[in-house]
PDB file of C-alpha atoms and ligand atoms in Angstrom:
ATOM      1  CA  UNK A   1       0.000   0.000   0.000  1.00 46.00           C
ATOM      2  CA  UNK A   2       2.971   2.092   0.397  1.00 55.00           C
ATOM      3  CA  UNK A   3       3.326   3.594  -3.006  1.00 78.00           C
ATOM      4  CA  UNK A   4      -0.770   4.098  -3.437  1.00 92.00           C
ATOM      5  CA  UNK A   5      -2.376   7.203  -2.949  1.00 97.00           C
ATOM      6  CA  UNK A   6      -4.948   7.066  -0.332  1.00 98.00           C
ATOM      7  CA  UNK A   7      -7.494   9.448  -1.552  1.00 98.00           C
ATOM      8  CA  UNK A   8     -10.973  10.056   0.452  1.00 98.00           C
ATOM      9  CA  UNK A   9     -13.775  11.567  -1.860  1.00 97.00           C
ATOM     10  CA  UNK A  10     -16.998  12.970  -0.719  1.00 96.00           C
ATOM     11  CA  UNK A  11     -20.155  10.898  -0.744  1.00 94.00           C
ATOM     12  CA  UNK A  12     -22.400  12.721  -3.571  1.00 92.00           C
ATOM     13  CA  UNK A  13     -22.528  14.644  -6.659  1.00 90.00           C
ATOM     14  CA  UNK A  14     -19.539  16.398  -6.123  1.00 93.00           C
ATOM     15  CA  UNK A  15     -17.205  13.532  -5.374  1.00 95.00           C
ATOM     16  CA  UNK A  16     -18.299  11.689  -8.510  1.00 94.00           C
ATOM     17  CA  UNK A  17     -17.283  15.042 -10.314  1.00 94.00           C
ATOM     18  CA  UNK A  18     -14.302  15.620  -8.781  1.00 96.00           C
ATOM     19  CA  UNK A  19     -13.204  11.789  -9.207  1.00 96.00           C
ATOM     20  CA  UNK A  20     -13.665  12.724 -12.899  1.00 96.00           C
ATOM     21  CA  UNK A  21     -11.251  14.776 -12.876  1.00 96.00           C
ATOM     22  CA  UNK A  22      -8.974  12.536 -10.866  1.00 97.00           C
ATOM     23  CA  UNK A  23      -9.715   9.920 -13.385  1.00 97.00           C
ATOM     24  CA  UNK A  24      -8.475  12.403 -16.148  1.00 96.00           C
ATOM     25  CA  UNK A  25      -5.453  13.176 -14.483  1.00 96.00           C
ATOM     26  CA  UNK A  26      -4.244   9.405 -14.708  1.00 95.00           C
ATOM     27  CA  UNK A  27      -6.051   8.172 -11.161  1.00 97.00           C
ATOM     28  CA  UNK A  28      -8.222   5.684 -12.353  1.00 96.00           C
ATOM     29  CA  UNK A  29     -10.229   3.554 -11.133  1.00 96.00           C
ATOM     30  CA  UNK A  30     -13.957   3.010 -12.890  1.00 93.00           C
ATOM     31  CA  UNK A  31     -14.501   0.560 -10.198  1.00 93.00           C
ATOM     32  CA  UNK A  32     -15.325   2.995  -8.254  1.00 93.00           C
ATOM     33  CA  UNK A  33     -19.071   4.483  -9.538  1.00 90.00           C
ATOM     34  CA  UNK A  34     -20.218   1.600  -9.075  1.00 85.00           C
ATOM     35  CA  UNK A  35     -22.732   1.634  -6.837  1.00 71.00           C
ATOM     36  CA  UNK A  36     -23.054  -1.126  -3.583  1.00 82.00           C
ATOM     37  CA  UNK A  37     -21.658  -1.978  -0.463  1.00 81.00           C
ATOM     38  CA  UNK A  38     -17.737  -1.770  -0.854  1.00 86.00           C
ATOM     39  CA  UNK A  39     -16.113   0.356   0.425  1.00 89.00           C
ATOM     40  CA  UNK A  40     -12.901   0.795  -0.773  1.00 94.00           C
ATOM     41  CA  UNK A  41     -11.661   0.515  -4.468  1.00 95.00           C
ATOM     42  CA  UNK A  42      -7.836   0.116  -5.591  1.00 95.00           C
ATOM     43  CA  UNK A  43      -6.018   0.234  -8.736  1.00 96.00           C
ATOM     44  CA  UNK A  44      -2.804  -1.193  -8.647  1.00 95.00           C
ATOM     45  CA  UNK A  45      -1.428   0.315 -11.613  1.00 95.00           C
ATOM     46  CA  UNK A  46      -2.403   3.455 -11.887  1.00 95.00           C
ATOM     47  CA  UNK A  47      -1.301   3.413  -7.744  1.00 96.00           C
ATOM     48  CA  UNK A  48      -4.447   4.657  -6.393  1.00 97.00           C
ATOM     49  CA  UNK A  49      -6.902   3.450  -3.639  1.00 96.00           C
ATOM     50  CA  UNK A  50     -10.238   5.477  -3.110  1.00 97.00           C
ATOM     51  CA  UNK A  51     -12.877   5.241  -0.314  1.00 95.00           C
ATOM     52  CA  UNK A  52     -16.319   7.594  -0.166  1.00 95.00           C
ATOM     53  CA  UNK A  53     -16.615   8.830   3.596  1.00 96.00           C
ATOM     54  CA  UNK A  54     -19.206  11.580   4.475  1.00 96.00           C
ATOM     55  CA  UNK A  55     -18.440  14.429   3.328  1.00 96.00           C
ATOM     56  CA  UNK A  56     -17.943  16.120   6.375  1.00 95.00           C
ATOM     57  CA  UNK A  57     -15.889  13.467   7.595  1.00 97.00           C
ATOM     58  CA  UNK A  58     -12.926  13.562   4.415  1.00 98.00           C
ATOM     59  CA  UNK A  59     -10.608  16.173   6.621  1.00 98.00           C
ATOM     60  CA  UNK A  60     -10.488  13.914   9.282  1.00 98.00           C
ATOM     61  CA  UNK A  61      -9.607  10.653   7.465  1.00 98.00           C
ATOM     62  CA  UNK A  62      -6.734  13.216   5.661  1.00 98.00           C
ATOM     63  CA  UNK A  63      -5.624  14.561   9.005  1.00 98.00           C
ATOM     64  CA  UNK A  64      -5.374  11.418  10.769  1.00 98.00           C
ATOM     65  CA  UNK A  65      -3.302   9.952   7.687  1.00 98.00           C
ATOM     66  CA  UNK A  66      -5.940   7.357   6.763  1.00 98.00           C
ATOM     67  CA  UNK A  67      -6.114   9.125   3.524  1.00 98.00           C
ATOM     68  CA  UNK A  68      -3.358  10.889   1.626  1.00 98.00           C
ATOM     69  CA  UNK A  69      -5.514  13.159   0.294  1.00 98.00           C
ATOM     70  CA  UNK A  70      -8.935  13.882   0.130  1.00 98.00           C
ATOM     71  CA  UNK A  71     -11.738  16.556  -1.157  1.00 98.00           C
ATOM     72  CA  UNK A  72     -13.421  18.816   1.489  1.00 98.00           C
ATOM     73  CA  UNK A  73     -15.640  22.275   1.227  1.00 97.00           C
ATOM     74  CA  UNK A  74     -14.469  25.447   2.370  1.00 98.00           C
ATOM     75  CA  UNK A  75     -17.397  25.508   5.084  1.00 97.00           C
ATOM     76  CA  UNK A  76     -16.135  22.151   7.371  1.00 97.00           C
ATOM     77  CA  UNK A  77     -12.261  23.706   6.590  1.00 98.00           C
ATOM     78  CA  UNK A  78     -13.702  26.987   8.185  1.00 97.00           C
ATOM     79  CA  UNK A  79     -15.353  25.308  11.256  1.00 97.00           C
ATOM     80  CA  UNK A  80     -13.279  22.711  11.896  1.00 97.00           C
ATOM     81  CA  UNK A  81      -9.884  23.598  11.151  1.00 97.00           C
ATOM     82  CA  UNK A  82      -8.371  20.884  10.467  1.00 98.00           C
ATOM     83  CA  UNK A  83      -4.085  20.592  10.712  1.00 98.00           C
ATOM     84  CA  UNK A  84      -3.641  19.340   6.984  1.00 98.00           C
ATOM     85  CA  UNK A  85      -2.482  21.404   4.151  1.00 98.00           C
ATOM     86  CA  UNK A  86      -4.889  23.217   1.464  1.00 98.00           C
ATOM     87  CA  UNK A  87      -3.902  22.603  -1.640  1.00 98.00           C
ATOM     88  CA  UNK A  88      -5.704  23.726  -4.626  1.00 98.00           C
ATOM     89  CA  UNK A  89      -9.189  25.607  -4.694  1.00 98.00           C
ATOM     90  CA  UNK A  90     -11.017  23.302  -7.238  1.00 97.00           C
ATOM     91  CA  UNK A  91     -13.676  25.530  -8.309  1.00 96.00           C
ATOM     92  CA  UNK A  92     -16.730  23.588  -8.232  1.00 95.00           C
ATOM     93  CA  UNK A  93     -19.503  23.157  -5.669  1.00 95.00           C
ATOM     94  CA  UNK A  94     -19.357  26.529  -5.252  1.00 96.00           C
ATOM     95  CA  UNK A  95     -21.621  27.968  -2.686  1.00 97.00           C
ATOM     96  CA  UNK A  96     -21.742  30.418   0.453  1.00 98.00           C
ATOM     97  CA  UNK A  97     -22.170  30.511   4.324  1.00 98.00           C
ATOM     98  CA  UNK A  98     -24.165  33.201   4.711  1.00 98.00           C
ATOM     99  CA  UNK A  99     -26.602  34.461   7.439  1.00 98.00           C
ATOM    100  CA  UNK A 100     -30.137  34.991   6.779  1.00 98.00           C
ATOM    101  CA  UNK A 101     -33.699  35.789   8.388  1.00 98.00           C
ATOM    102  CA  UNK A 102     -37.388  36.567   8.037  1.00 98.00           C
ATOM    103  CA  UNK A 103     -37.960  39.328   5.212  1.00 97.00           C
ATOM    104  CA  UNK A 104     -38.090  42.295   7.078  1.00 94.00           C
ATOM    105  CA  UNK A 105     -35.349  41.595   9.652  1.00 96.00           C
ATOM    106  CA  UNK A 106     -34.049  44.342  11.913  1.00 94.00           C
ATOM    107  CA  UNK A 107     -31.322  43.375  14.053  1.00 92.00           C
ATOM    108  CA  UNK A 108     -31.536  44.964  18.011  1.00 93.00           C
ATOM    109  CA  UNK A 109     -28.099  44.928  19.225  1.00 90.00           C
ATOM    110  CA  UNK A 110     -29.055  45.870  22.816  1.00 92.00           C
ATOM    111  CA  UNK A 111     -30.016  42.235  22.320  1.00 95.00           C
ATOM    112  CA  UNK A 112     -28.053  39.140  22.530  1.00 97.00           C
ATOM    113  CA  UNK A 113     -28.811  37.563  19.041  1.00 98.00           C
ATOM    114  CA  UNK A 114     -30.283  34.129  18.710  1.00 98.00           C
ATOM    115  CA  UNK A 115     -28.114  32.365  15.766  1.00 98.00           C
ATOM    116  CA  UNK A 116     -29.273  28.485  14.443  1.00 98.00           C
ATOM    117  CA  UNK A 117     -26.332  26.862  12.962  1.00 98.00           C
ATOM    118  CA  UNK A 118     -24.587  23.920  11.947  1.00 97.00           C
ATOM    119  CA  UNK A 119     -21.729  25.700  11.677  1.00 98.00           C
ATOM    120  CA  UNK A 120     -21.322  27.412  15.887  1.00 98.00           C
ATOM    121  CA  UNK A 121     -17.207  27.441  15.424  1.00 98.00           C
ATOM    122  CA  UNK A 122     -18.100  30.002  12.009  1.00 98.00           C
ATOM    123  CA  UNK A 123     -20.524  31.395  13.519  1.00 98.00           C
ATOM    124  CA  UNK A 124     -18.833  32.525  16.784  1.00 98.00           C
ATOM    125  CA  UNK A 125     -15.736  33.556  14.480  1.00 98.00           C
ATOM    126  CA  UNK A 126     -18.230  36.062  12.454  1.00 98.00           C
ATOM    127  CA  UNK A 127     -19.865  37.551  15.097  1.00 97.00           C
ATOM    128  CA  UNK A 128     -16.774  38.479  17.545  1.00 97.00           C
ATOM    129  CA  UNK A 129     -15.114  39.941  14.366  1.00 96.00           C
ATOM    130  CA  UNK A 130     -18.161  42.058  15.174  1.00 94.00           C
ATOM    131  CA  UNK A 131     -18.109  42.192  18.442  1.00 94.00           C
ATOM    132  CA  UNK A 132     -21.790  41.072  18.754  1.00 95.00           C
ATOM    133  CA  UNK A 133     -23.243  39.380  21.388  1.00 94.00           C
ATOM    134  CA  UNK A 134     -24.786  35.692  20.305  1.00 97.00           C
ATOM    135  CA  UNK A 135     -26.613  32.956  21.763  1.00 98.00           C
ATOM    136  CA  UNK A 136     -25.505  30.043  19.310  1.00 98.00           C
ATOM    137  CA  UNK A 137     -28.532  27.021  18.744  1.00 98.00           C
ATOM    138  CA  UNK A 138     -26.510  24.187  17.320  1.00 98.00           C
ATOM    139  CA  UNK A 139     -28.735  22.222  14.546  1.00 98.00           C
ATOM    140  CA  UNK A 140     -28.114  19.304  12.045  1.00 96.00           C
ATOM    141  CA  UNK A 141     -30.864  20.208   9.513  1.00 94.00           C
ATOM    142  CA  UNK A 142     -33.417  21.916   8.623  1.00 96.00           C
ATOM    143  CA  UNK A 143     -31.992  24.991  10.139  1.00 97.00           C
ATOM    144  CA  UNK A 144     -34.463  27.235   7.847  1.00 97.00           C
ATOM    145  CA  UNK A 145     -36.952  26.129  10.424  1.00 98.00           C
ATOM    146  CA  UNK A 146     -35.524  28.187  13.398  1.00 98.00           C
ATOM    147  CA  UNK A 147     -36.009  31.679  12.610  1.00 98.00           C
ATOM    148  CA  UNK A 148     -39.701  30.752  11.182  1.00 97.00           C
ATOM    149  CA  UNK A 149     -40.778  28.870  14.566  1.00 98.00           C
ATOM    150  CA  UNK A 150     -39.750  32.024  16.174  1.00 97.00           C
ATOM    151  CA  UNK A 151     -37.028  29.708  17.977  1.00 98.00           C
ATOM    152  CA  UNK A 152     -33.600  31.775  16.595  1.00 98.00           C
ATOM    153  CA  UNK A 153     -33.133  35.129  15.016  1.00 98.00           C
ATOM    154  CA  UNK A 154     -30.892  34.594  12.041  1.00 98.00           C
ATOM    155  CA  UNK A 155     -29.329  31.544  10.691  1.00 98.00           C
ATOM    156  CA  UNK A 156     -25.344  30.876   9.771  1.00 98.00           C
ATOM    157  CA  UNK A 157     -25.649  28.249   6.839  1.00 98.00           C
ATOM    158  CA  UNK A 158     -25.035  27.320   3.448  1.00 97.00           C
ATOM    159  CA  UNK A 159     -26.812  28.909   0.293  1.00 97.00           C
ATOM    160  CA  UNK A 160     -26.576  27.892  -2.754  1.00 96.00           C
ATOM    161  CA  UNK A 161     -28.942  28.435  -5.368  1.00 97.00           C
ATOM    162  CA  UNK A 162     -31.201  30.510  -2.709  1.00 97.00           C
ATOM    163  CA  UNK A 163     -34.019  28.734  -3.621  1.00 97.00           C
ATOM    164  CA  UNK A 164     -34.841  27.190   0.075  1.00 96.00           C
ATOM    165  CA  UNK A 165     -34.498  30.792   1.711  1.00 97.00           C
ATOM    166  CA  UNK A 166     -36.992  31.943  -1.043  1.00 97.00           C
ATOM    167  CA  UNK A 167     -39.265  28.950  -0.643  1.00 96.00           C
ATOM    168  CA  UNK A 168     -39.141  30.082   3.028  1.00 96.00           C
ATOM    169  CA  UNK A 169     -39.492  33.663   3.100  1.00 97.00           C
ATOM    170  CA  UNK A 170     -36.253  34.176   4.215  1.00 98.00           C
ATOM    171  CA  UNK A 171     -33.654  36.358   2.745  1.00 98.00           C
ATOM    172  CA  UNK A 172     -29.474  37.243   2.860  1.00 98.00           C
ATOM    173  CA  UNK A 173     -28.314  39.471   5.332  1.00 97.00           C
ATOM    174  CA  UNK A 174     -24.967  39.186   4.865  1.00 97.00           C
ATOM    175  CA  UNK A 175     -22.707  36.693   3.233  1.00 98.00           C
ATOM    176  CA  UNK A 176     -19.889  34.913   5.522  1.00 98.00           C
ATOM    177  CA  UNK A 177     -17.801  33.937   3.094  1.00 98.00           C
ATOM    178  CA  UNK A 178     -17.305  31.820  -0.264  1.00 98.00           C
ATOM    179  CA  UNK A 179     -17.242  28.411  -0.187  1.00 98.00           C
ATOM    180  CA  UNK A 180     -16.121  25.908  -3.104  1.00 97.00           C
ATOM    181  CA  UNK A 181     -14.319  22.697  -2.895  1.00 97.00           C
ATOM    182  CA  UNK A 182     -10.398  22.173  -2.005  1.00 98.00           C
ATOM    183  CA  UNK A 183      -7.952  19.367  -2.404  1.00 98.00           C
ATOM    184  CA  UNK A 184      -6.244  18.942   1.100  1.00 98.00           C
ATOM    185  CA  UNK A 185      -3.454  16.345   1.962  1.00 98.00           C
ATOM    186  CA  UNK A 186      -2.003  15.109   4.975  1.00 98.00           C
ATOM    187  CA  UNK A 187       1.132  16.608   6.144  1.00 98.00           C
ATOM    188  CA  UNK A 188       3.235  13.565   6.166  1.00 98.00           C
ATOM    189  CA  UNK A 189       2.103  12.564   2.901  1.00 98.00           C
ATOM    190  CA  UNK A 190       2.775  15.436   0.979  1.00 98.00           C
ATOM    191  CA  UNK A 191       6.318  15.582   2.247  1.00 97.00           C
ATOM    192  CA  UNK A 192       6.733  11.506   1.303  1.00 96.00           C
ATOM    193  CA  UNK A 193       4.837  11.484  -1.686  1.00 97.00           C
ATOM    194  CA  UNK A 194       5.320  15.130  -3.115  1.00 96.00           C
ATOM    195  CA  UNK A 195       5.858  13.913  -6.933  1.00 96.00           C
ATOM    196  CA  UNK A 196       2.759  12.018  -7.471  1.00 95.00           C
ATOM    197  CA  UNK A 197       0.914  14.848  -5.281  1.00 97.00           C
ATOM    198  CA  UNK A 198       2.169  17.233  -7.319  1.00 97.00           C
ATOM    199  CA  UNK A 199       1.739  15.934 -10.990  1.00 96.00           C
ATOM    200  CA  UNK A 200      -2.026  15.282  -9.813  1.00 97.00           C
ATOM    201  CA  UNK A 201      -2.180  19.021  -8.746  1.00 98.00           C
ATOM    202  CA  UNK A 202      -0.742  20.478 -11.595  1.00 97.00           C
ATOM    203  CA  UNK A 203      -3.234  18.357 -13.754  1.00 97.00           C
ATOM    204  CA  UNK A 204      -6.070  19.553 -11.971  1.00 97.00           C
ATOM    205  CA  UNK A 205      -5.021  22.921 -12.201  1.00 97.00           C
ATOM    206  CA  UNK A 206      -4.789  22.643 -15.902  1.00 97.00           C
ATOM    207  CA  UNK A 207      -8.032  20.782 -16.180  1.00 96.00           C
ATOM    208  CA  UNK A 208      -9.814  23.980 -13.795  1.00 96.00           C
ATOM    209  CA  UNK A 209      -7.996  26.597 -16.552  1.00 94.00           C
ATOM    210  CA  UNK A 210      -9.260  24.742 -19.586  1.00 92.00           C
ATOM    211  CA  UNK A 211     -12.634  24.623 -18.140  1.00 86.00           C
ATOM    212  CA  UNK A 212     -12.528  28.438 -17.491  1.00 81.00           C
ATOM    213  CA  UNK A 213     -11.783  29.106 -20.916  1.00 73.00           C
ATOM    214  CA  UNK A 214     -14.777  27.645 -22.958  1.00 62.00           C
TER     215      UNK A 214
HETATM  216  C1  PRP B   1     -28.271  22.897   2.536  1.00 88.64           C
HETATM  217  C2  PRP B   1     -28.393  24.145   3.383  1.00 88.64           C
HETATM  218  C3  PRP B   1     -29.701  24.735   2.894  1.00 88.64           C
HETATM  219  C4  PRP B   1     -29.754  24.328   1.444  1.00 88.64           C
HETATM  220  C5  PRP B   1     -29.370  25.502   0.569  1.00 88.64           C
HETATM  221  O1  PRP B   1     -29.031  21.917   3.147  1.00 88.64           O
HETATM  222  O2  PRP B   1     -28.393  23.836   4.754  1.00 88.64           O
HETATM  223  O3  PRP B   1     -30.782  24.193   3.614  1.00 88.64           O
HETATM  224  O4  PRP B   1     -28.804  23.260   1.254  1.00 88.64           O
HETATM  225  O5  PRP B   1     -29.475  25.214  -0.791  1.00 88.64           O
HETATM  226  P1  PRP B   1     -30.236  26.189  -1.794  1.00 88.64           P
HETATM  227  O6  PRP B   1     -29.762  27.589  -1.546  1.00 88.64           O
HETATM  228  O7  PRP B   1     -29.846  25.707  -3.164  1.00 88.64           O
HETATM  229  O8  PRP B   1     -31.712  26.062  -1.537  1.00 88.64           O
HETATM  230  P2  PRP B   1     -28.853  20.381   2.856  1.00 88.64           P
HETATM  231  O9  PRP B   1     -29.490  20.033   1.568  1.00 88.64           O
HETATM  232  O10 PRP B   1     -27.410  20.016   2.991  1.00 88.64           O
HETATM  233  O11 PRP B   1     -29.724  19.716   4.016  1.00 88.64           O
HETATM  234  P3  PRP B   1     -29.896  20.021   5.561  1.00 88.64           P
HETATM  235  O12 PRP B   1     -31.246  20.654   5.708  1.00 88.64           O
HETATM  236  O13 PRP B   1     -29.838  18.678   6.177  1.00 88.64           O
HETATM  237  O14 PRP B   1     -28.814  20.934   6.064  1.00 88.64           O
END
């Protein structure tokens, strides 16, 4: 297993894309859209071994060295932190954190603000950048649902195409900050296995340029 790169993809949409473009850069392994129970999927000669993990879970298979490498969004870099490096920004499931409310929202800062998130390490970051006073309500879905039921004021989460704020009859307030998708490594493993870390980045990187062209 030595000379394999360990690489831990996202469950989902995005993984599948991004193993595309793994797949294009000479990582191969076809084996590995196909869909049942296994869970991890070599190929020998093109020296590459893939696993799907939740995809807030890929930055702690890649910081504990389980994986070499792996595919993580901006948002769980943000909150979590992990100690791995950050590697290339690969310009796809782009999205934001951003905080929203009810239409009509008017924020009383005599008032500690009620904040539903998934996100509480962000969150807290944002707000003592402002020096505002928050009560955090930590959530694992659904979070739309706070500000409606009266339960929080605003909510720290992700938007994307805005259409479950509309749907909701919530809006923006203020966006966080970008999120997209970034190839991360372990720390070890990019000093032991630089070259093969590095032709795959500078393939990617092409690949991202090309794309941004047409
Ligand atoms: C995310 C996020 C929003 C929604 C935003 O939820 O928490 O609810 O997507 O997408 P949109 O702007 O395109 O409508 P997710 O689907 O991950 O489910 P969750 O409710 O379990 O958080």
């Amino acid at each position: 297993m030595d000379g394999m790169i360990k690489v831990a993809l996202p469950k989902g949409r995005l993984g599948e894309k991004v193993y595309a473009m793994f797949a294009e850069a000479g990582f191969e392994c076809p084996e590995v859209l196909d869909p049942g129970r296994k869970l991890i999927f070599t190929n020998e000669q093109a020296g590459v071994s893939y696993f799907w993990v939740k995809p807030t879970d890929v930055a702690v298979y890649v910081e504990r060295g389980a994986a070499d490498i792996g595919v993580a969004g901006k948002d769980i870099l943000e909150e979590y932190r992990p100690d791995i490096y950050e590697l290339l920004d690969l310009k796809t499931g782009m999205c934001r954190m951003a905080v929203a409310a009810k239409k009509g929202f008017a924020d009383d800062r005599q008032k500690t603000l009620k904040v539903a998130t998934k996100f509480p390490n962000a969150a807290l970051r944002h707000y003592a950048q402002q020096g505002r006073a928050i009560d955090i309500i930590e959530l694992h879905g659904s979070i739309e649902l706070a500000p409606i039921l009266g339960m929080s004021d605003v909510i720290v989460d992700i938007v994307e195409t805005g259409k479950t704020l509309k749907e909701n009859d919530l809006e923006v307030v203020e966006t966080v900050f970008p999120i997209s998708a970034r190839l991360i490594a372990n720390k070890a493993s990019y000093q032991f296995k630089r070259a093969r870390i590095h032709a795959l980045t500078e393939s990617l990187t092409a690949q991202i340029r090309n794309k941004a062209e047409f």
